[in-house]
Amino acid sequence: MKFLRFGPAGAEKPGCLDATGTIRDLSGLIDDFTPETLSCKTLERLKDADLAALPQVPAGTRIGPCVGAARNFFAVGLNYARHARETNNPEPAEPVLFSKATSCICGPNDPIILPKGSVKTDWEVELGIVIGRACEHVAEADALSHVAGYCTINDVSERAFQIERGGQWIKGKSAPNFGPIGPWLVTPDEVGDPQDLALTLSVNGEKMQDSSTSDMIFGVATIISYMSRFMRLMPGDIIATGTPEGVGLGFTPPRFLREGDVVELSVEKLGAQRQTVIASGS
């Protein structure tokens, strides 16, 4: 199934997409999709709902982030072979982990806001994982059973903040609206093999990224198993799994986002995003 959240920012309600593409209101069955409610067991129960009997959501209603009140937003860096080469980095021997502040999370079509002082804001289409069952020291063979679903993520990044300000990538990854997620949280049975999904991103209609999750250095199961050695992953945790080649930093000369640019991106089976770039304070 495809689950989502809809409505004004900060007041979203849970919903799902039916077979006709109509959004149905799930708020009579579940309060919201948050760490308290978002589990593999809960989503499995919702699959039995009679969607035709649920209220329709008016067309044009804002789509919010597919996970509400997230406690953790993790990410993996340099996880595509060709992306590592375009940024002149060796392939890492182990996954490179960092975090994005959860305050950066926004809806899939909300604007990208250039932070004050930004000169190198960049784009990154990514496959997102949402954890649905607590796991610690989980074996790679069992890792995918802990996934509630997958989603599209734009890991928006300010490269000067990330690279030139004394370390810790979180500085360049966490500005408001630097974490569009959604539109949908898609259950694993609809996704199939997470290592065989196309990813694309364009800026002002020009395709910048066009790749596949097959180019990942560390696959989804490896990422979950590896991370669970160092922390307990919990329901509602979001993991961005890295971006393929074609980021602005990799061009010669580099190309970065400017006010008025339109970014469009998608991950196969997981839905598309569209963001307009605005200045802070706009």
PDB file of C-alpha atoms in Angstrom, residues 8 10 45 54 66 86 91 103 117 176 187 234:
ATOM      1  CA  PRO A   8      -1.610  21.960   6.500  1.00  0.00           C
ATOM      2  CA  GLY A  10       1.858  20.770  11.487  1.00  0.00           C
ATOM      3  CA  ARG A  45      -3.520  -4.276   9.854  1.00  0.00           C
ATOM      4  CA  LEU A  54     -13.265   5.883   3.717  1.00  0.00           C
ATOM      5  CA  CYS A  66       5.024  10.696   5.084  1.00  0.00           C
ATOM      6  CA  GLU A  86      32.518  12.330  -9.394  1.00  0.00           C
ATOM      7  CA  GLU A  91      34.713   4.164  -2.175  1.00  0.00           C
ATOM      8  CA  SER A 103      13.492  20.047  11.950  1.00  0.00           C
ATOM      9  CA  GLY A 117      24.568  32.921   3.701  1.00  0.00           C
ATOM     10  CA  PRO A 176      14.638  24.246   7.321  1.00  0.00           C
ATOM     11  CA  THR A 187       5.143  -0.969   1.874  1.00  0.00           C
ATOM     12  CA  MET A 234      13.311   2.270  16.190  1.00  0.00           C
TER      13      MET A 234
END
